[in-house]
mmCIF file with all atom_site columns, C-alpha atoms in Angstrom:
data_model
loop_
_atom_site.group_PDB
_atom_site.id
_atom_site.type_symbol
_atom_site.label_atom_id
_atom_site.label_alt_id
_atom_site.label_comp_id
_atom_site.label_asym_id
_atom_site.label_entity_id
_atom_site.label_seq_id
_atom_site.pdbx_PDB_ins_code
_atom_site.Cartn_x
_atom_site.Cartn_y
_atom_site.Cartn_z
_atom_site.occupancy
_atom_site.B_iso_or_equiv
_atom_site.pdbx_formal_charge
_atom_site.auth_seq_id
_atom_site.auth_comp_id
_atom_site.auth_asym_id
_atom_site.auth_atom_id
_atom_site.pdbx_PDB_model_num
ATOM 1   C CA . UNK A 1 1   ? -26.211 -2.090  3.382   1.00 0.00 ? 2   UNK A CA 1
ATOM 2   C CA . UNK A 1 2   ? -22.610 -3.324  3.352   1.00 0.00 ? 3   UNK A CA 1
ATOM 3   C CA . UNK A 1 3   ? -21.136 -3.592  -0.135  1.00 0.00 ? 4   UNK A CA 1
ATOM 4   C CA . UNK A 1 4   ? -18.774 -6.310  -1.281  1.00 0.00 ? 5   UNK A CA 1
ATOM 5   C CA . UNK A 1 5   ? -16.074 -4.110  -2.798  1.00 0.00 ? 6   UNK A CA 1
ATOM 6   C CA . UNK A 1 6   ? -12.296 -4.402  -2.608  1.00 0.00 ? 7   UNK A CA 1
ATOM 7   C CA . UNK A 1 7   ? -9.360  -2.219  -3.534  1.00 0.00 ? 8   UNK A CA 1
ATOM 8   C CA . UNK A 1 8   ? -6.420  -4.389  -4.530  1.00 0.00 ? 9   UNK A CA 1
ATOM 9   C CA . UNK A 1 9   ? -2.964  -2.819  -4.603  1.00 0.00 ? 10  UNK A CA 1
ATOM 10  C CA . UNK A 1 10  ? -0.120  -4.657  -6.298  1.00 0.00 ? 11  UNK A CA 1
ATOM 11  C CA . UNK A 1 11  ? 3.442   -3.339  -6.080  1.00 0.00 ? 12  UNK A CA 1
ATOM 12  C CA . UNK A 1 12  ? 5.479   -4.928  -8.880  1.00 0.00 ? 13  UNK A CA 1
ATOM 13  C CA . UNK A 1 13  ? 8.813   -4.460  -10.618 1.00 0.00 ? 14  UNK A CA 1
ATOM 14  C CA . UNK A 1 14  ? 8.804   -1.696  -13.236 1.00 0.00 ? 15  UNK A CA 1
ATOM 15  C CA . UNK A 1 15  ? 7.731   -3.079  -16.597 1.00 0.00 ? 16  UNK A CA 1
ATOM 16  C CA . UNK A 1 16  ? 5.685   -5.996  -15.202 1.00 0.00 ? 17  UNK A CA 1
ATOM 17  C CA . UNK A 1 17  ? 2.444   -4.045  -14.912 1.00 0.00 ? 18  UNK A CA 1
ATOM 18  C CA . UNK A 1 18  ? 1.249   -4.858  -18.449 1.00 0.00 ? 19  UNK A CA 1
ATOM 19  C CA . UNK A 1 19  ? 1.328   -8.622  -17.800 1.00 0.00 ? 20  UNK A CA 1
ATOM 20  C CA . UNK A 1 20  ? -0.172  -8.202  -14.332 1.00 0.00 ? 21  UNK A CA 1
ATOM 21  C CA . UNK A 1 21  ? -3.095  -6.129  -15.601 1.00 0.00 ? 22  UNK A CA 1
ATOM 22  C CA . UNK A 1 22  ? -3.733  -8.538  -18.478 1.00 0.00 ? 23  UNK A CA 1
ATOM 23  C CA . UNK A 1 23  ? -3.869  -11.443 -16.020 1.00 0.00 ? 24  UNK A CA 1
ATOM 24  C CA . UNK A 1 24  ? -6.153  -9.497  -13.671 1.00 0.00 ? 25  UNK A CA 1
ATOM 25  C CA . UNK A 1 25  ? -8.568  -8.722  -16.509 1.00 0.00 ? 26  UNK A CA 1
ATOM 26  C CA . UNK A 1 26  ? -8.774  -12.409 -17.410 1.00 0.00 ? 27  UNK A CA 1
ATOM 27  C CA . UNK A 1 27  ? -9.640  -13.076 -13.771 1.00 0.00 ? 28  UNK A CA 1
ATOM 28  C CA . UNK A 1 28  ? -12.515 -10.574 -13.810 1.00 0.00 ? 29  UNK A CA 1
ATOM 29  C CA . UNK A 1 29  ? -11.121 -7.059  -13.294 1.00 0.00 ? 30  UNK A CA 1
ATOM 30  C CA . UNK A 1 30  ? -12.341 -4.320  -15.653 1.00 0.00 ? 31  UNK A CA 1
ATOM 31  C CA . UNK A 1 31  ? -9.331  -2.003  -15.503 1.00 0.00 ? 32  UNK A CA 1
ATOM 32  C CA . UNK A 1 32  ? -6.527  -0.579  -13.395 1.00 0.00 ? 33  UNK A CA 1
ATOM 33  C CA . UNK A 1 33  ? -4.623  2.576   -12.505 1.00 0.00 ? 34  UNK A CA 1
ATOM 34  C CA . UNK A 1 34  ? -0.817  2.670   -12.392 1.00 0.00 ? 35  UNK A CA 1
ATOM 35  C CA . UNK A 1 35  ? 1.385   5.086   -10.486 1.00 0.00 ? 36  UNK A CA 1
ATOM 36  C CA . UNK A 1 36  ? 5.160   4.979   -10.426 1.00 0.00 ? 37  UNK A CA 1
ATOM 37  C CA . UNK A 1 37  ? 7.209   4.630   -7.293  1.00 0.00 ? 38  UNK A CA 1
ATOM 38  C CA . UNK A 1 38  ? 10.413  3.353   -5.745  1.00 0.00 ? 39  UNK A CA 1
ATOM 39  C CA . UNK A 1 39  ? 10.726  0.323   -3.522  1.00 0.00 ? 40  UNK A CA 1
ATOM 40  C CA . UNK A 1 40  ? 13.202  -0.553  -0.808  1.00 0.00 ? 41  UNK A CA 1
ATOM 41  C CA . UNK A 1 41  ? 13.183  -4.049  0.689   1.00 0.00 ? 42  UNK A CA 1
ATOM 42  C CA . UNK A 1 42  ? 15.436  -6.332  2.700   1.00 0.00 ? 43  UNK A CA 1
ATOM 43  C CA . UNK A 1 43  ? 16.221  -8.313  -0.462  1.00 0.00 ? 44  UNK A CA 1
ATOM 44  C CA . UNK A 1 44  ? 17.213  -5.259  -2.514  1.00 0.00 ? 45  UNK A CA 1
ATOM 45  C CA . UNK A 1 45  ? 20.647  -3.677  -2.204  1.00 0.00 ? 46  UNK A CA 1
ATOM 46  C CA . UNK A 1 46  ? 20.354  0.012   -1.225  1.00 0.00 ? 47  UNK A CA 1
ATOM 47  C CA . UNK A 1 47  ? 23.548  0.995   -3.053  1.00 0.00 ? 48  UNK A CA 1
ATOM 48  C CA . UNK A 1 48  ? 25.503  0.071   -6.167  1.00 0.00 ? 49  UNK A CA 1
ATOM 49  C CA . UNK A 1 49  ? 29.227  0.930   -6.397  1.00 0.00 ? 50  UNK A CA 1
ATOM 50  C CA . UNK A 1 50  ? 28.747  3.208   -3.419  1.00 0.00 ? 51  UNK A CA 1
ATOM 51  C CA . UNK A 1 51  ? 25.870  5.149   -5.029  1.00 0.00 ? 52  UNK A CA 1
ATOM 52  C CA . UNK A 1 52  ? 22.195  5.019   -3.970  1.00 0.00 ? 53  UNK A CA 1
ATOM 53  C CA . UNK A 1 53  ? 20.326  2.423   -6.043  1.00 0.00 ? 54  UNK A CA 1
ATOM 54  C CA . UNK A 1 54  ? 16.770  3.132   -7.202  1.00 0.00 ? 55  UNK A CA 1
ATOM 55  C CA . UNK A 1 55  ? 14.452  0.119   -7.385  1.00 0.00 ? 56  UNK A CA 1
ATOM 56  C CA . UNK A 1 56  ? 11.656  1.340   -9.620  1.00 0.00 ? 57  UNK A CA 1
ATOM 57  C CA . UNK A 1 57  ? 8.186   -0.069  -9.002  1.00 0.00 ? 58  UNK A CA 1
ATOM 58  C CA . UNK A 1 58  ? 4.775   0.055   -10.609 1.00 0.00 ? 59  UNK A CA 1
ATOM 59  C CA . UNK A 1 59  ? 1.970   0.479   -8.073  1.00 0.00 ? 60  UNK A CA 1
ATOM 60  C CA . UNK A 1 60  ? -1.281  -0.857  -9.544  1.00 0.00 ? 61  UNK A CA 1
ATOM 61  C CA . UNK A 1 61  ? -4.751  -0.124  -8.144  1.00 0.00 ? 62  UNK A CA 1
ATOM 62  C CA . UNK A 1 62  ? -7.687  -2.409  -8.997  1.00 0.00 ? 63  UNK A CA 1
ATOM 63  C CA . UNK A 1 63  ? -11.315 -1.976  -7.898  1.00 0.00 ? 64  UNK A CA 1
ATOM 64  C CA . UNK A 1 64  ? -13.085 -5.333  -7.899  1.00 0.00 ? 65  UNK A CA 1
ATOM 65  C CA . UNK A 1 65  ? -15.966 -7.428  -6.680  1.00 0.00 ? 66  UNK A CA 1
ATOM 66  C CA . UNK A 1 66  ? -15.122 -9.289  -3.493  1.00 0.00 ? 67  UNK A CA 1
ATOM 67  C CA . UNK A 1 67  ? -16.308 -12.555 -5.055  1.00 0.00 ? 68  UNK A CA 1
ATOM 68  C CA . UNK A 1 68  ? -13.390 -12.324 -7.507  1.00 0.00 ? 69  UNK A CA 1
ATOM 69  C CA . UNK A 1 69  ? -10.765 -11.449 -4.905  1.00 0.00 ? 70  UNK A CA 1
ATOM 70  C CA . UNK A 1 70  ? -9.137  -14.879 -4.647  1.00 0.00 ? 71  UNK A CA 1
ATOM 71  C CA . UNK A 1 71  ? -8.985  -15.473 -8.418  1.00 0.00 ? 72  UNK A CA 1
ATOM 72  C CA . UNK A 1 72  ? -7.567  -12.009 -9.119  1.00 0.00 ? 73  UNK A CA 1
ATOM 73  C CA . UNK A 1 73  ? -4.993  -12.308 -6.313  1.00 0.00 ? 74  UNK A CA 1
ATOM 74  C CA . UNK A 1 74  ? -3.778  -15.630 -7.690  1.00 0.00 ? 75  UNK A CA 1
ATOM 75  C CA . UNK A 1 75  ? -3.548  -14.229 -11.221 1.00 0.00 ? 76  UNK A CA 1
ATOM 76  C CA . UNK A 1 76  ? -1.684  -11.106 -10.112 1.00 0.00 ? 77  UNK A CA 1
ATOM 77  C CA . UNK A 1 77  ? 0.632   -13.114 -7.883  1.00 0.00 ? 78  UNK A CA 1
ATOM 78  C CA . UNK A 1 78  ? 1.604   -15.443 -10.725 1.00 0.00 ? 79  UNK A CA 1
ATOM 79  C CA . UNK A 1 79  ? 1.950   -12.784 -13.432 1.00 0.00 ? 80  UNK A CA 1
ATOM 80  C CA . UNK A 1 80  ? 4.011   -10.474 -11.217 1.00 0.00 ? 81  UNK A CA 1
ATOM 81  C CA . UNK A 1 81  ? 6.145   -13.313 -9.775  1.00 0.00 ? 82  UNK A CA 1
ATOM 82  C CA . UNK A 1 82  ? 5.363   -11.814 -6.394  1.00 0.00 ? 83  UNK A CA 1
ATOM 83  C CA . UNK A 1 83  ? 6.546   -14.849 -4.477  1.00 0.00 ? 84  UNK A CA 1
ATOM 84  C CA . UNK A 1 84  ? 10.139  -14.167 -5.557  1.00 0.00 ? 85  UNK A CA 1
ATOM 85  C CA . UNK A 1 85  ? 12.299  -11.902 -3.367  1.00 0.00 ? 86  UNK A CA 1
ATOM 86  C CA . UNK A 1 86  ? 12.429  -8.330  -4.629  1.00 0.00 ? 87  UNK A CA 1
ATOM 87  C CA . UNK A 1 87  ? 9.563   -8.696  -7.118  1.00 0.00 ? 88  UNK A CA 1
ATOM 88  C CA . UNK A 1 88  ? 6.899   -7.040  -4.989  1.00 0.00 ? 89  UNK A CA 1
ATOM 89  C CA . UNK A 1 89  ? 3.734   -7.857  -3.084  1.00 0.00 ? 90  UNK A CA 1
ATOM 90  C CA . UNK A 1 90  ? -0.002  -7.329  -3.124  1.00 0.00 ? 91  UNK A CA 1
ATOM 91  C CA . UNK A 1 91  ? -2.848  -6.770  -0.684  1.00 0.00 ? 92  UNK A CA 1
ATOM 92  C CA . UNK A 1 92  ? -6.524  -5.824  -0.591  1.00 0.00 ? 93  UNK A CA 1
ATOM 93  C CA . UNK A 1 93  ? -8.621  -3.561  1.604   1.00 0.00 ? 94  UNK A CA 1
ATOM 94  C CA . UNK A 1 94  ? -12.377 -3.518  2.040   1.00 0.00 ? 95  UNK A CA 1
ATOM 95  C CA . UNK A 1 95  ? -14.148 -0.468  0.605   1.00 0.00 ? 96  UNK A CA 1
ATOM 96  C CA . UNK A 1 96  ? -17.160 1.007   2.386   1.00 0.00 ? 97  UNK A CA 1
ATOM 97  C CA . UNK A 1 97  ? -18.177 2.877   -0.765  1.00 0.00 ? 98  UNK A CA 1
ATOM 98  C CA . UNK A 1 98  ? -17.253 2.720   -4.454  1.00 0.00 ? 99  UNK A CA 1
ATOM 99  C CA . UNK A 1 99  ? -18.163 5.309   -7.080  1.00 0.00 ? 100 UNK A CA 1
ATOM 100 C CA . UNK A 1 100 ? -17.736 5.277   -10.852 1.00 0.00 ? 101 UNK A CA 1
ATOM 101 C CA . UNK A 1 101 ? -18.206 1.510   -11.307 1.00 0.00 ? 102 UNK A CA 1
ATOM 102 C CA . UNK A 1 102 ? -21.987 1.130   -11.781 1.00 0.00 ? 103 UNK A CA 1
ATOM 103 C CA . UNK A 1 103 ? -22.117 -2.649  -12.196 1.00 0.00 ? 104 UNK A CA 1
ATOM 104 C CA . UNK A 1 104 ? -20.401 -3.132  -8.819  1.00 0.00 ? 105 UNK A CA 1
ATOM 105 C CA . UNK A 1 105 ? -22.210 -0.417  -6.888  1.00 0.00 ? 106 UNK A CA 1
ATOM 106 C CA . UNK A 1 106 ? -25.205 -2.563  -5.913  1.00 0.00 ? 107 UNK A CA 1
ATOM 107 C CA . UNK A 1 107 ? -23.367 -5.782  -5.001  1.00 0.00 ? 108 UNK A CA 1
ATOM 108 C CA . UNK A 1 108 ? -24.121 -6.622  -1.374  1.00 0.00 ? 109 UNK A CA 1
ATOM 109 C CA . UNK A 1 109 ? -21.642 -8.135  1.061   1.00 0.00 ? 110 UNK A CA 1
ATOM 110 C CA . UNK A 1 110 ? -23.017 -11.226 2.797   1.00 0.00 ? 111 UNK A CA 1
ATOM 111 C CA . UNK A 1 111 ? -19.877 -12.046 4.828   1.00 0.00 ? 112 UNK A CA 1
ATOM 112 C CA . UNK A 1 112 ? -21.477 -11.102 8.148   1.00 0.00 ? 113 UNK A CA 1
ATOM 113 C CA . UNK A 1 113 ? -24.341 -13.490 7.470   1.00 0.00 ? 114 UNK A CA 1
ATOM 114 C CA . UNK A 1 114 ? -21.878 -16.344 6.970   1.00 0.00 ? 115 UNK A CA 1
ATOM 115 C CA . UNK A 1 115 ? -19.435 -15.502 9.758   1.00 0.00 ? 116 UNK A CA 1
ATOM 116 C CA . UNK A 1 116 ? -19.570 -13.709 13.050  1.00 0.00 ? 117 UNK A CA 1
ATOM 117 C CA . UNK A 1 117 ? -18.520 -10.076 13.239  1.00 0.00 ? 118 UNK A CA 1
ATOM 118 C CA . UNK A 1 118 ? -15.647 -10.848 15.629  1.00 0.00 ? 119 UNK A CA 1
ATOM 119 C CA . UNK A 1 119 ? -14.208 -13.427 13.214  1.00 0.00 ? 120 UNK A CA 1
ATOM 120 C CA . UNK A 1 120 ? -14.352 -10.938 10.361  1.00 0.00 ? 121 UNK A CA 1
ATOM 121 C CA . UNK A 1 121 ? -12.725 -8.202  12.460  1.00 0.00 ? 122 UNK A CA 1
ATOM 122 C CA . UNK A 1 122 ? -9.884  -10.544 13.421  1.00 0.00 ? 123 UNK A CA 1
ATOM 123 C CA . UNK A 1 123 ? -9.293  -11.412 9.770   1.00 0.00 ? 124 UNK A CA 1
ATOM 124 C CA . UNK A 1 124 ? -9.172  -7.777  8.731   1.00 0.00 ? 125 UNK A CA 1
ATOM 125 C CA . UNK A 1 125 ? -6.602  -6.816  11.355  1.00 0.00 ? 126 UNK A CA 1
ATOM 126 C CA . UNK A 1 126 ? -3.890  -9.411  10.637  1.00 0.00 ? 127 UNK A CA 1
ATOM 127 C CA . UNK A 1 127 ? -1.951  -6.823  8.634   1.00 0.00 ? 128 UNK A CA 1
ATOM 128 C CA . UNK A 1 128 ? -1.997  -3.057  8.448   1.00 0.00 ? 129 UNK A CA 1
ATOM 129 C CA . UNK A 1 129 ? -0.844  -0.577  5.845   1.00 0.00 ? 130 UNK A CA 1
ATOM 130 C CA . UNK A 1 130 ? 0.978   2.452   7.213   1.00 0.00 ? 131 UNK A CA 1
ATOM 131 C CA . UNK A 1 131 ? 0.646   5.458   4.905   1.00 0.00 ? 132 UNK A CA 1
ATOM 132 C CA . UNK A 1 132 ? 3.150   8.219   5.689   1.00 0.00 ? 133 UNK A CA 1
ATOM 133 C CA . UNK A 1 133 ? 3.063   11.542  3.814   1.00 0.00 ? 134 UNK A CA 1
ATOM 134 C CA . UNK A 1 134 ? 6.187   13.651  4.342   1.00 0.00 ? 135 UNK A CA 1
ATOM 135 C CA . UNK A 1 135 ? 8.144   16.403  2.671   1.00 0.00 ? 136 UNK A CA 1
ATOM 136 C CA . UNK A 1 136 ? 10.171  15.394  -0.355  1.00 0.00 ? 137 UNK A CA 1
ATOM 137 C CA . UNK A 1 137 ? 13.503  13.942  0.727   1.00 0.00 ? 138 UNK A CA 1
ATOM 138 C CA . UNK A 1 138 ? 12.282  12.660  4.089   1.00 0.00 ? 139 UNK A CA 1
ATOM 139 C CA . UNK A 1 139 ? 11.113  9.309   2.726   1.00 0.00 ? 140 UNK A CA 1
ATOM 140 C CA . UNK A 1 140 ? 14.502  7.705   3.390   1.00 0.00 ? 141 UNK A CA 1
ATOM 141 C CA . UNK A 1 141 ? 14.124  8.589   7.082   1.00 0.00 ? 142 UNK A CA 1
ATOM 142 C CA . UNK A 1 142 ? 10.683  6.963   7.109   1.00 0.00 ? 143 UNK A CA 1
ATOM 143 C CA . UNK A 1 143 ? 11.894  3.741   5.476   1.00 0.00 ? 144 UNK A CA 1
ATOM 144 C CA . UNK A 1 144 ? 14.955  3.541   7.736   1.00 0.00 ? 145 UNK A CA 1
ATOM 145 C CA . UNK A 1 145 ? 12.889  4.112   10.888  1.00 0.00 ? 146 UNK A CA 1
ATOM 146 C CA . UNK A 1 146 ? 10.265  1.560   9.817   1.00 0.00 ? 147 UNK A CA 1
ATOM 147 C CA . UNK A 1 147 ? 12.944  -1.024  9.045   1.00 0.00 ? 148 UNK A CA 1
ATOM 148 C CA . UNK A 1 148 ? 14.585  -0.423  12.430  1.00 0.00 ? 149 UNK A CA 1
ATOM 149 C CA . UNK A 1 149 ? 11.258  -1.202  14.106  1.00 0.00 ? 150 UNK A CA 1
ATOM 150 C CA . UNK A 1 150 ? 10.774  -4.434  12.159  1.00 0.00 ? 151 UNK A CA 1
ATOM 151 C CA . UNK A 1 151 ? 9.230   -3.545  8.777   1.00 0.00 ? 152 UNK A CA 1
ATOM 152 C CA . UNK A 1 152 ? 10.446  -5.398  5.694   1.00 0.00 ? 153 UNK A CA 1
ATOM 153 C CA . UNK A 1 153 ? 10.711  -2.278  3.518   1.00 0.00 ? 154 UNK A CA 1
ATOM 154 C CA . UNK A 1 154 ? 8.549   0.349   1.858   1.00 0.00 ? 155 UNK A CA 1
ATOM 155 C CA . UNK A 1 155 ? 7.314   1.798   -1.409  1.00 0.00 ? 156 UNK A CA 1
ATOM 156 C CA . UNK A 1 156 ? 7.714   5.512   -2.158  1.00 0.00 ? 157 UNK A CA 1
ATOM 157 C CA . UNK A 1 157 ? 5.342   7.492   -4.378  1.00 0.00 ? 158 UNK A CA 1
ATOM 158 C CA . UNK A 1 158 ? 5.980   11.122  -5.256  1.00 0.00 ? 159 UNK A CA 1
ATOM 159 C CA . UNK A 1 159 ? 3.183   13.684  -4.973  1.00 0.00 ? 160 UNK A CA 1
ATOM 160 C CA . UNK A 1 160 ? 2.312   17.252  -4.101  1.00 0.00 ? 161 UNK A CA 1
ATOM 161 C CA . UNK A 1 161 ? 0.299   18.785  -1.296  1.00 0.00 ? 162 UNK A CA 1
ATOM 162 C CA . UNK A 1 162 ? -0.543  22.051  0.416   1.00 0.00 ? 163 UNK A CA 1
ATOM 163 C CA . UNK A 1 163 ? -1.234  22.360  4.133   1.00 0.00 ? 164 UNK A CA 1
ATOM 164 C CA . UNK A 1 164 ? -2.161  25.268  6.363   1.00 0.00 ? 165 UNK A CA 1
ATOM 165 C CA . UNK A 1 165 ? 1.490   25.694  7.344   1.00 0.00 ? 166 UNK A CA 1
ATOM 166 C CA . UNK A 1 166 ? 2.800   25.544  3.778   1.00 0.00 ? 167 UNK A CA 1
ATOM 167 C CA . UNK A 1 167 ? 1.214   28.491  1.987   1.00 0.00 ? 168 UNK A CA 1
ATOM 168 C CA . UNK A 1 168 ? 3.964   29.837  -0.256  1.00 0.00 ? 169 UNK A CA 1
ATOM 169 C CA . UNK A 1 169 ? 3.810   32.156  -3.251  1.00 0.00 ? 170 UNK A CA 1
ATOM 170 C CA . UNK A 1 170 ? 6.247   33.282  -5.920  1.00 0.00 ? 171 UNK A CA 1
ATOM 171 C CA . UNK A 1 171 ? 5.215   36.246  -8.093  1.00 0.00 ? 172 UNK A CA 1
ATOM 172 C CA . UNK A 1 172 ? 1.571   35.694  -7.001  1.00 0.00 ? 173 UNK A CA 1
ATOM 173 C CA . UNK A 1 173 ? 1.667   32.001  -7.978  1.00 0.00 ? 174 UNK A CA 1
ATOM 174 C CA . UNK A 1 174 ? 0.954   29.421  -5.259  1.00 0.00 ? 175 UNK A CA 1
ATOM 175 C CA . UNK A 1 175 ? 3.706   26.844  -4.863  1.00 0.00 ? 176 UNK A CA 1
ATOM 176 C CA . UNK A 1 176 ? 2.637   23.326  -3.860  1.00 0.00 ? 177 UNK A CA 1
ATOM 177 C CA . UNK A 1 177 ? 5.430   21.638  -1.860  1.00 0.00 ? 178 UNK A CA 1
ATOM 178 C CA . UNK A 1 178 ? 6.510   18.254  -3.176  1.00 0.00 ? 179 UNK A CA 1
ATOM 179 C CA . UNK A 1 179 ? 5.633   15.263  -1.027  1.00 0.00 ? 180 UNK A CA 1
ATOM 180 C CA . UNK A 1 180 ? 6.740   11.660  -0.641  1.00 0.00 ? 181 UNK A CA 1
ATOM 181 C CA . UNK A 1 181 ? 4.074   9.069   0.119   1.00 0.00 ? 182 UNK A CA 1
ATOM 182 C CA . UNK A 1 182 ? 5.516   5.956   1.782   1.00 0.00 ? 183 UNK A CA 1
ATOM 183 C CA . UNK A 1 183 ? 3.516   2.707   1.879   1.00 0.00 ? 184 UNK A CA 1
ATOM 184 C CA . UNK A 1 184 ? 4.653   0.241   4.564   1.00 0.00 ? 185 UNK A CA 1
ATOM 185 C CA . UNK A 1 185 ? 2.921   -3.111  5.064   1.00 0.00 ? 186 UNK A CA 1
ATOM 186 C CA . UNK A 1 186 ? 3.380   -4.708  8.510   1.00 0.00 ? 187 UNK A CA 1
ATOM 187 C CA . UNK A 1 187 ? 1.637   -7.286  10.717  1.00 0.00 ? 188 UNK A CA 1
ATOM 188 C CA . UNK A 1 188 ? -0.697  -5.647  13.215  1.00 0.00 ? 189 UNK A CA 1
ATOM 189 C CA . UNK A 1 189 ? 1.304   -7.090  16.112  1.00 0.00 ? 190 UNK A CA 1
ATOM 190 C CA . UNK A 1 190 ? 4.003   -4.463  15.739  1.00 0.00 ? 191 UNK A CA 1
ATOM 191 C CA . UNK A 1 191 ? 2.345   -1.768  13.622  1.00 0.00 ? 192 UNK A CA 1
ATOM 192 C CA . UNK A 1 192 ? 2.273   0.642   16.558  1.00 0.00 ? 193 UNK A CA 1
ATOM 193 C CA . UNK A 1 193 ? 6.012   0.361   17.232  1.00 0.00 ? 194 UNK A CA 1
ATOM 194 C CA . UNK A 1 194 ? 6.730   1.018   13.548  1.00 0.00 ? 195 UNK A CA 1
ATOM 195 C CA . UNK A 1 195 ? 4.497   4.099   13.599  1.00 0.00 ? 196 UNK A CA 1
ATOM 196 C CA . UNK A 1 196 ? 6.207   5.372   16.765  1.00 0.00 ? 197 UNK A CA 1
ATOM 197 C CA . UNK A 1 197 ? 9.621   4.901   15.168  1.00 0.00 ? 198 UNK A CA 1
ATOM 198 C CA . UNK A 1 198 ? 8.513   6.841   12.071  1.00 0.00 ? 199 UNK A CA 1
ATOM 199 C CA . UNK A 1 199 ? 6.962   9.572   14.211  1.00 0.00 ? 200 UNK A CA 1
ATOM 200 C CA . UNK A 1 200 ? 10.194  10.111  16.110  1.00 0.00 ? 201 UNK A CA 1
ATOM 201 C CA . UNK A 1 201 ? 12.427  9.981   13.048  1.00 0.00 ? 202 UNK A CA 1
ATOM 202 C CA . UNK A 1 202 ? 10.466  12.584  11.068  1.00 0.00 ? 203 UNK A CA 1
ATOM 203 C CA . UNK A 1 203 ? 9.012   14.557  14.011  1.00 0.00 ? 204 UNK A CA 1
ATOM 204 C CA . UNK A 1 204 ? 5.452   14.322  12.694  1.00 0.00 ? 205 UNK A CA 1
ATOM 205 C CA . UNK A 1 205 ? 4.106   16.356  15.600  1.00 0.00 ? 206 UNK A CA 1
ATOM 206 C CA . UNK A 1 206 ? 5.894   19.459  14.319  1.00 0.00 ? 207 UNK A CA 1
ATOM 207 C CA . UNK A 1 207 ? 3.864   21.718  11.974  1.00 0.00 ? 208 UNK A CA 1
ATOM 208 C CA . UNK A 1 208 ? 4.328   20.979  8.280   1.00 0.00 ? 209 UNK A CA 1
ATOM 209 C CA . UNK A 1 209 ? 6.393   17.810  8.766   1.00 0.00 ? 210 UNK A CA 1
ATOM 210 C CA . UNK A 1 210 ? 3.775   15.332  7.552   1.00 0.00 ? 211 UNK A CA 1
ATOM 211 C CA . UNK A 1 211 ? 1.116   12.846  8.622   1.00 0.00 ? 212 UNK A CA 1
ATOM 212 C CA . UNK A 1 212 ? 0.740   9.085   8.982   1.00 0.00 ? 213 UNK A CA 1
ATOM 213 C CA . UNK A 1 213 ? -2.270  6.784   9.261   1.00 0.00 ? 214 UNK A CA 1
ATOM 214 C CA . UNK A 1 214 ? -3.039  3.068   9.359   1.00 0.00 ? 215 UNK A CA 1
ATOM 215 C CA . UNK A 1 215 ? -5.435  1.051   7.194   1.00 0.00 ? 216 UNK A CA 1
ATOM 216 C CA . UNK A 1 216 ? -6.623  -2.474  8.024   1.00 0.00 ? 217 UNK A CA 1
ATOM 217 C CA . UNK A 1 217 ? -5.568  -4.899  5.263   1.00 0.00 ? 218 UNK A CA 1
ATOM 218 C CA . UNK A 1 218 ? -7.807  -7.806  4.354   1.00 0.00 ? 219 UNK A CA 1
ATOM 219 C CA . UNK A 1 219 ? -5.662  -10.125 2.232   1.00 0.00 ? 220 UNK A CA 1
ATOM 220 C CA . UNK A 1 220 ? -1.913  -10.218 1.591   1.00 0.00 ? 221 UNK A CA 1
ATOM 221 C CA . UNK A 1 221 ? -0.096  -12.155 -1.116  1.00 0.00 ? 222 UNK A CA 1
ATOM 222 C CA . UNK A 1 222 ? 3.456   -12.305 -2.430  1.00 0.00 ? 223 UNK A CA 1
ATOM 223 C CA . UNK A 1 223 ? 5.149   -12.134 0.993   1.00 0.00 ? 224 UNK A CA 1
ATOM 224 C CA . UNK A 1 224 ? 6.388   -14.697 3.512   1.00 0.00 ? 225 UNK A CA 1
ATOM 225 C CA . UNK A 1 225 ? 3.603   -14.506 6.093   1.00 0.00 ? 226 UNK A CA 1
ATOM 226 C CA . UNK A 1 226 ? 5.263   -16.773 8.642   1.00 0.00 ? 227 UNK A CA 1
ATOM 227 C CA . UNK A 1 227 ? 8.508   -14.799 8.830   1.00 0.00 ? 228 UNK A CA 1
ATOM 228 C CA . UNK A 1 228 ? 6.593   -11.564 9.241   1.00 0.00 ? 229 UNK A CA 1
ATOM 229 C CA . UNK A 1 229 ? 4.310   -12.853 11.988  1.00 0.00 ? 230 UNK A CA 1
ATOM 230 C CA . UNK A 1 230 ? 7.139   -14.455 13.936  1.00 0.00 ? 231 UNK A CA 1
ATOM 231 C CA . UNK A 1 231 ? 9.402   -11.405 13.851  1.00 0.00 ? 232 UNK A CA 1
ATOM 232 C CA . UNK A 1 232 ? 10.218  -9.861  17.192  1.00 0.00 ? 233 UNK A CA 1
ATOM 233 C CA . UNK A 1 233 ? 8.584   -12.725 19.098  1.00 0.00 ? 234 UNK A CA 1
#
């Protein structure tokens, strides 16, 4: 059984999350999770008076029924002013399994009965999300390399992680190295060249340097689709 679940991610200017979540709830979402990050885009100046400028973002995660996807996307787009340069963007991915939301867990996805599998696959692969997890401080290299290969920008989230090559202790206490998680949304047509640029810039093949992976994105809103698709053509 294929379930009709979506994860919607909206990246908005810091302080706009309250209005965005309120609008999403009116459109049918039950709740949301917010994490804080930094965003760098082509429409945002990287420095101010010669000093690095931080563009703070709220990254909002919604789990929702696929039937509500369009209404929620429109509500989030309007509340977050996502069509304006520098205000952010949003996208959704299809979830193969969803736990902790009982009233959604049994909703079945009938998309394949209405459309052919090849049509659905083509729709899902228009855009891809590149998730890069690197050591703290290396995120600027990731964003710069992605931009050089054609990406519009990126969103940075701070986290912690421990890998097999990063076991460290201080007075018998395990130290978890700090990590930067970089989210980069790009059209599928040049996702591979962006990944290759990131891989070379951060040397991801070296032990302990980080990892990167791609996720197919189903729906994108708040960005100029035509300029992205025509880039590098």
